[in-house]
PDB file of N, CA and C in Angstrom:
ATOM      1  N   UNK A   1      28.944 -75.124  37.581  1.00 54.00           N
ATOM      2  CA  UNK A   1      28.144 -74.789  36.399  1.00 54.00           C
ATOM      3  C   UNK A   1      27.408 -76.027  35.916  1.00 54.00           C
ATOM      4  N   UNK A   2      26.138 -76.381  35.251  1.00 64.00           N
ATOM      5  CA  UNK A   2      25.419 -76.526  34.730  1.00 64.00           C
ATOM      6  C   UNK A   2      25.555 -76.931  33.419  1.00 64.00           C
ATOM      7  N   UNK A   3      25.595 -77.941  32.866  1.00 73.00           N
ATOM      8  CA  UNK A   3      25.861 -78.115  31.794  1.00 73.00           C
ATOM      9  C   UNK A   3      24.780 -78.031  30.772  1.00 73.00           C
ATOM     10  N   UNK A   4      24.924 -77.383  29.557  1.00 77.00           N
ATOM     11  CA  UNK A   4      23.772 -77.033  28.680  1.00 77.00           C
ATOM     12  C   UNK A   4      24.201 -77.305  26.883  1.00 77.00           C
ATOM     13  N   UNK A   5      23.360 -77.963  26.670  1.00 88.00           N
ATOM     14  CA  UNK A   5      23.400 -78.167  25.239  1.00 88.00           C
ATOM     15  C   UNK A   5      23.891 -77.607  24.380  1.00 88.00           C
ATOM     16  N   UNK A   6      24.902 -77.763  23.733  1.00 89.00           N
ATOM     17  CA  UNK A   6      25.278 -76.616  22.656  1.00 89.00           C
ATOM     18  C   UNK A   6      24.326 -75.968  21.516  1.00 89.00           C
ATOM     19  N   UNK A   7      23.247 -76.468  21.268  1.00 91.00           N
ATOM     20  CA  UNK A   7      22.189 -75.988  20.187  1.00 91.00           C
ATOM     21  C   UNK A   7      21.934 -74.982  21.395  1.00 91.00           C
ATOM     22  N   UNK A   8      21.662 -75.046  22.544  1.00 91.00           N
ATOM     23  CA  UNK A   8      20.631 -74.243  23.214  1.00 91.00           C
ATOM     24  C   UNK A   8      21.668 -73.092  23.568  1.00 91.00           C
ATOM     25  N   UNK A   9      22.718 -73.199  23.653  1.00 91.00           N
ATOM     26  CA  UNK A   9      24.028 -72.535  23.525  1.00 91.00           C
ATOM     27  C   UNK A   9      24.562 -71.622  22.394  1.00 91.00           C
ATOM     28  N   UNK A  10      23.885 -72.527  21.287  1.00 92.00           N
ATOM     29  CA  UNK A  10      24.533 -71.499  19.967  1.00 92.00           C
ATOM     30  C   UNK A  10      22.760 -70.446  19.674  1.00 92.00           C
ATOM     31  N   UNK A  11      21.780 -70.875  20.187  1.00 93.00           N
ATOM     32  CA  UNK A  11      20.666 -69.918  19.486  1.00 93.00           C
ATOM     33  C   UNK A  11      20.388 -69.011  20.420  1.00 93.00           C
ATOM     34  N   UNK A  12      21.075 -69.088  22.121  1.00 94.00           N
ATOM     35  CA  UNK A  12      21.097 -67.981  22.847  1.00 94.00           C
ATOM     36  C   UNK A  12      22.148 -67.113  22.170  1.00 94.00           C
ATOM     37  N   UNK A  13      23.170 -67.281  21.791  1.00 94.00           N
ATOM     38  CA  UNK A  13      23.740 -66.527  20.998  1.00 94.00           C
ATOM     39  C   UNK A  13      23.660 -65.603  19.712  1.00 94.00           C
ATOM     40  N   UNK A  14      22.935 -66.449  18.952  1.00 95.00           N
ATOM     41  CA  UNK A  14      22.368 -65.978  18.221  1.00 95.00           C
ATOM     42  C   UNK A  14      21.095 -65.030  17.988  1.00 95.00           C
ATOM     43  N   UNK A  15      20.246 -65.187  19.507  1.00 93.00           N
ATOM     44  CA  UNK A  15      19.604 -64.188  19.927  1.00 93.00           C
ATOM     45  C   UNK A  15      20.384 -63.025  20.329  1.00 93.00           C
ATOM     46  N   UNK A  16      20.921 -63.435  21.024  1.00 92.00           N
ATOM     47  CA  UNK A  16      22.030 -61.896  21.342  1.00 92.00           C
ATOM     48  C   UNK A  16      22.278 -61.391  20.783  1.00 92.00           C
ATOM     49  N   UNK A  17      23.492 -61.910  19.841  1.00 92.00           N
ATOM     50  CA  UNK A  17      23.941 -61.328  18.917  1.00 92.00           C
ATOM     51  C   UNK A  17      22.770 -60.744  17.563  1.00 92.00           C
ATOM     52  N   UNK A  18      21.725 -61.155  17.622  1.00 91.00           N
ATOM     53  CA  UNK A  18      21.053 -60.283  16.612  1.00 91.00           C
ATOM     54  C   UNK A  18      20.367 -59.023  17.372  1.00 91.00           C
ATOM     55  N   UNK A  19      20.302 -59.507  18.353  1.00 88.00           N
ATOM     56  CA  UNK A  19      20.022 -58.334  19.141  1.00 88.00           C
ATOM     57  C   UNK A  19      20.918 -56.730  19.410  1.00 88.00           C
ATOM     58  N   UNK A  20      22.117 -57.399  20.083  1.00 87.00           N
ATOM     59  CA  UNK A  20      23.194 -56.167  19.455  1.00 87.00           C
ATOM     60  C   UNK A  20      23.202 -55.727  17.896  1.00 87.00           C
ATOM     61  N   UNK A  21      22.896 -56.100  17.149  1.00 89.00           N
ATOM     62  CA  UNK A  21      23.088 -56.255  15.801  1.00 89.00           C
ATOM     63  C   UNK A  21      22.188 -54.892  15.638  1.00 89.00           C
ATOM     64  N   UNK A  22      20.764 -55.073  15.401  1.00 88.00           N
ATOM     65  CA  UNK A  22      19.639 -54.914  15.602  1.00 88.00           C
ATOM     66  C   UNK A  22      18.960 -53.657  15.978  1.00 88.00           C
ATOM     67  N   UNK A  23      18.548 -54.561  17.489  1.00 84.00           N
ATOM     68  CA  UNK A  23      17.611 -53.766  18.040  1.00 84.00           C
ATOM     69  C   UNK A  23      18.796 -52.901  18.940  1.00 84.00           C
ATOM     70  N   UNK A  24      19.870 -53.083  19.899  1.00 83.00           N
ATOM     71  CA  UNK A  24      20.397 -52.114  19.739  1.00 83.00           C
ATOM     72  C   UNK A  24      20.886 -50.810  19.197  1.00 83.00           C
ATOM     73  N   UNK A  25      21.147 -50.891  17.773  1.00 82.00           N
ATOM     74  CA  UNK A  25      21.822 -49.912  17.059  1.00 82.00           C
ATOM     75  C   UNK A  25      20.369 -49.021  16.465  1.00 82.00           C
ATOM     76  N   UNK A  26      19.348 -49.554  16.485  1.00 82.00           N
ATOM     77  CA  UNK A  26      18.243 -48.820  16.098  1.00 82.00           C
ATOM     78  C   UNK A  26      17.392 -48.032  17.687  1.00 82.00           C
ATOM     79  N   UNK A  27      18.123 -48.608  18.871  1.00 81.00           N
ATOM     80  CA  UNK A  27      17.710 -47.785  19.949  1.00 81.00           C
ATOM     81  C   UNK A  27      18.354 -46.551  20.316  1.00 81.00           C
ATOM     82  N   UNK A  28      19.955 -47.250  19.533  1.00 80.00           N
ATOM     83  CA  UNK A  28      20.589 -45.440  20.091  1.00 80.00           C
ATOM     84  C   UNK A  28      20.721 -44.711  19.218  1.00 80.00           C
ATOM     85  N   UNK A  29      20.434 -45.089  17.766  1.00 78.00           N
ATOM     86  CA  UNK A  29      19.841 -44.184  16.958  1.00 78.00           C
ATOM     87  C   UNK A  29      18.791 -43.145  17.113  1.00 78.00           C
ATOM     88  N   UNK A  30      17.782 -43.757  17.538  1.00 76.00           N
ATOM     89  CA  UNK A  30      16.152 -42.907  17.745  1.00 76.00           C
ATOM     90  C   UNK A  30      16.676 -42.191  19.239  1.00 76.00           C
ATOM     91  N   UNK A  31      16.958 -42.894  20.224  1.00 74.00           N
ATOM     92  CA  UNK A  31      16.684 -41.741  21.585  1.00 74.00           C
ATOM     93  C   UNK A  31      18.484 -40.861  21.577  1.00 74.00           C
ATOM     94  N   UNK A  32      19.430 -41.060  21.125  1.00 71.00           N
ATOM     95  CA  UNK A  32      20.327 -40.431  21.399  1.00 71.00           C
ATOM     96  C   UNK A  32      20.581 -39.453  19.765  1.00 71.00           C
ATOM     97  N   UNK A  33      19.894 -39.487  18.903  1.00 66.00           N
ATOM     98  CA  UNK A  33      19.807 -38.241  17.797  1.00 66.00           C
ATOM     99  C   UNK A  33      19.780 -37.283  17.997  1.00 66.00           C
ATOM    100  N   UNK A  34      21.480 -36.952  17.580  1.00 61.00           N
ATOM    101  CA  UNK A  34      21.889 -35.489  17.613  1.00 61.00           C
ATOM    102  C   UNK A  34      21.314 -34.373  16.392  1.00 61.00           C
ATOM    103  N   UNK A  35      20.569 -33.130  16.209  1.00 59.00           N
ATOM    104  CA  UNK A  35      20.261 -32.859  15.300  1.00 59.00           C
ATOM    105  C   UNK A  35      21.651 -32.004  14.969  1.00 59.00           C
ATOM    106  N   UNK A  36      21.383 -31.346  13.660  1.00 58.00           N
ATOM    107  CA  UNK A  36      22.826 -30.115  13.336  1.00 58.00           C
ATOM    108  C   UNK A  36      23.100 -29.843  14.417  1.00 58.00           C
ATOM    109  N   UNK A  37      24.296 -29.545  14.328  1.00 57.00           N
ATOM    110  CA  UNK A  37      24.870 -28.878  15.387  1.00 57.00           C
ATOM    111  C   UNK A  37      25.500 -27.682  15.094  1.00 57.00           C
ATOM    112  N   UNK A  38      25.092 -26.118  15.871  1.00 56.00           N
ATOM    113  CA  UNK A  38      25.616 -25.286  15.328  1.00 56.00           C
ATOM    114  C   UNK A  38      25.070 -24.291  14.117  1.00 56.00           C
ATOM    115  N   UNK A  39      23.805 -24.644  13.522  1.00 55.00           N
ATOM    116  CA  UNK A  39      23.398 -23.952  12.412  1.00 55.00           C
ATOM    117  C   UNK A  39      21.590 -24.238  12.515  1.00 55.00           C
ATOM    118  N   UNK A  40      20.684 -22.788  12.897  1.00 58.00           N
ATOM    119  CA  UNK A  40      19.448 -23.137  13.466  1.00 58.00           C
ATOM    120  C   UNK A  40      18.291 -23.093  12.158  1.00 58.00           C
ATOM    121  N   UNK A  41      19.624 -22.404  11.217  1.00 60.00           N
ATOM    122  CA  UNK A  41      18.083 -22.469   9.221  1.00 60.00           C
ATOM    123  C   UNK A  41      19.073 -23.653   9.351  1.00 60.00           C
ATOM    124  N   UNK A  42      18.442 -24.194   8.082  1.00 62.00           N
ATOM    125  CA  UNK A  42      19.119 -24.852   7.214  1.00 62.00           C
ATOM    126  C   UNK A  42      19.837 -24.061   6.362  1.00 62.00           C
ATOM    127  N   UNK A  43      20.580 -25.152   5.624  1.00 64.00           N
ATOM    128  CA  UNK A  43      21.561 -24.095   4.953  1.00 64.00           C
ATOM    129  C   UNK A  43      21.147 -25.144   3.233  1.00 64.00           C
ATOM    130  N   UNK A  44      21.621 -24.012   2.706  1.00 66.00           N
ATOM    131  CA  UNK A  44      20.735 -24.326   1.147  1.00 66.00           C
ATOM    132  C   UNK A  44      21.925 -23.884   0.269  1.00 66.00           C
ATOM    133  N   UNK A  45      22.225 -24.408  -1.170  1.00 67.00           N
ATOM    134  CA  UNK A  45      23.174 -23.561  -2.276  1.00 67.00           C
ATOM    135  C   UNK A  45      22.315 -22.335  -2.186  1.00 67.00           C
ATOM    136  N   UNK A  46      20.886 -22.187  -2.401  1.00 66.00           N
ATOM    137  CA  UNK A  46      20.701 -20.704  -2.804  1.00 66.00           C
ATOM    138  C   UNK A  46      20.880 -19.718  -1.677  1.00 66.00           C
ATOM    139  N   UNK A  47      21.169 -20.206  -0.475  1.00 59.00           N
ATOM    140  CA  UNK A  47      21.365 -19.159   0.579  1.00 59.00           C
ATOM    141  C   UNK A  47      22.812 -18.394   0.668  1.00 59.00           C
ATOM    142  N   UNK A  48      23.667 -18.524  -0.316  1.00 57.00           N
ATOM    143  CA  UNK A  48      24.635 -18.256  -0.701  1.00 57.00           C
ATOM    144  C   UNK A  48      24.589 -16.973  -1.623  1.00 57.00           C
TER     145      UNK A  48
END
């Protein structure tokens, strides 16, 4: 291995990790959105 700077060490990390943070959790939000499940109106108090 290669030895590498710890600054250059801690802000790859810190890219990452904002990345999981981030832009991950806002990707499997949008393409894996489940809508209701099980009920094709909406359901309302006055539909009662």
């Amino acid at each position: 291995m290669f030895k590498m700077n710890k600054k250059i060490i801690g802000i790859i990390n810190i890219i990452f990790g904002s990345y999981l943070l981030i832009g991950n959790t806002l990707m499997s939000i949008l393409f894996n959105y489940a809508g209701p499940i099980g009920f094709d109106v909406p359901i309302s108090p006055a539909d009662y």
